[in-house]
Amino acid sequence: METGNNNRKRRIYVRLTEKEFTILESRYKNTTCRSVSDYVRHCLFSRAINTITRDASADEVIIQMSYLNRELNAIGNNFNQLVKKVNASSQTAEIKGMLFLFDSQKKTLFSKIDEVKAQLQKLAEKWLQ
């Protein structure tokens, strides 16, 4: 079978209903074929067709993990700023206030880490099923 497009001079016309075309198009989009014509040729000549499947059940977990990642980055930035201020400060009263802020940030950080662990556990359970 020739693979170059130069030798393809013959055409076949096929009429489809809207429903048939929608089905054909949706099946084509789930493959690695570059065009509908390429997909139809694969179907006609019984070549292997690679399909792409997407696990929609993991979408919610991925979105939640992305959100938690942003929050953890923000908390980490705040934590780094506090450490820099404590290291630069020479007044004990100011250091005590910063240590209080440090403690509250630490609690927030650990709660977010627990959330991440819980989400990872959910993802692992879905993955193993």
XYZ file of C-alpha atoms in Angstrom:
129
model
C 0.000 0.000 0.000
C 1.379 3.383 -0.947
C 1.868 5.896 1.790
C 2.638 9.015 -0.245
C -0.238 11.396 -0.994
C 1.173 12.034 -4.503
C -0.196 8.735 -5.823
C -3.716 9.195 -4.461
C -5.663 10.329 -7.484
C -8.885 8.388 -6.982
C -11.688 9.729 -4.810
C -14.604 8.042 -3.113
C -17.638 10.079 -2.142
C -19.745 8.931 0.785
C -22.854 10.626 2.062
C -23.503 10.548 5.797
C -26.275 11.761 8.029
C -25.432 14.339 10.686
C -25.538 11.617 13.341
C -23.234 9.319 11.341
C -20.796 12.149 10.691
C -20.803 13.118 14.380
C -19.997 9.528 15.340
C -17.242 9.338 12.704
C -15.768 12.646 13.837
C -15.820 11.718 17.530
C -14.109 8.398 16.805
C -11.523 10.152 14.639
C -10.749 12.687 17.398
C -9.949 9.859 19.816
C -7.205 8.516 17.540
C -3.730 9.572 16.559
C -4.702 9.913 12.873
C -3.913 13.312 11.355
C -7.092 13.605 9.265
C -10.513 12.050 8.785
C -9.290 10.674 5.437
C -6.364 8.986 7.147
C -8.733 7.514 9.756
C -11.102 6.194 7.078
C -8.185 4.622 5.183
C -7.074 2.910 8.389
C -10.598 1.560 8.880
C -10.993 0.431 5.276
C -7.708 -1.390 5.037
C -7.803 -2.877 8.543
C -4.669 -1.227 9.786
C -4.126 -0.832 13.498
C -5.704 2.321 14.932
C -4.260 3.850 18.087
C -6.905 5.402 20.302
C -6.389 7.836 23.137
C -8.417 7.319 26.288
C -8.674 9.914 28.998
C -9.636 9.104 32.552
C -12.278 11.734 33.276
C -12.662 10.515 36.867
C -9.210 11.868 37.703
C -10.056 15.386 36.467
C -11.516 16.523 39.776
C -8.534 15.199 41.711
C -6.087 16.856 39.306
C -7.890 20.212 39.665
C -7.876 19.898 43.461
C -4.175 18.979 43.491
C -3.371 22.008 41.315
C -5.253 24.262 43.735
C -3.461 22.754 46.755
C -0.120 23.145 44.975
C -0.729 26.888 44.529
C -1.715 27.238 48.188
C 1.364 25.351 49.368
C 3.584 27.579 47.200
C 2.004 30.702 48.719
C 2.458 29.360 52.256
C 6.079 28.458 51.465
C 6.728 31.998 50.210
C 5.232 33.471 53.396
C 7.316 31.089 55.489
C 10.524 32.110 53.681
C 9.733 35.802 54.198
C 9.226 35.220 57.942
C 12.519 33.366 58.260
C 14.357 36.184 56.432
C 12.795 38.794 58.751
C 13.684 36.794 61.883
C 17.260 36.389 60.693
C 17.554 40.118 59.893
C 15.895 41.382 63.095
C 17.809 42.287 66.221
C 14.892 43.219 68.524
C 13.488 40.529 70.826
C 9.909 41.909 70.871
C 9.816 41.860 67.097
C 11.204 38.312 67.068
C 8.470 37.144 69.482
C 5.785 38.533 67.160
C 7.392 36.851 64.206
C 7.600 33.538 66.078
C 3.857 33.793 66.712
C 3.295 34.328 62.978
C 5.678 31.466 62.296
C 3.632 29.139 64.509
C 0.352 30.036 62.768
C 1.962 29.552 59.331
C 3.354 26.209 60.466
C -0.129 25.041 61.491
C -1.558 26.176 58.142
C 1.234 24.418 56.278
C 0.706 21.140 58.124
C -3.053 21.235 57.533
C -2.467 21.742 53.794
C 0.049 18.898 53.768
C -2.619 16.681 55.354
C -5.061 17.720 52.603
C -2.510 16.833 49.946
C -1.944 13.446 51.554
C -5.697 12.796 51.617
C -6.060 13.750 47.927
C -3.104 11.565 46.996
C -4.708 8.677 48.874
C -7.947 9.169 46.899
C -6.006 9.274 43.641
C -4.104 6.121 44.570
C -7.342 4.298 45.420
C -8.882 5.268 42.057
C -5.710 4.294 40.240
C -5.585 0.859 41.843
C -9.179 -0.024 40.914
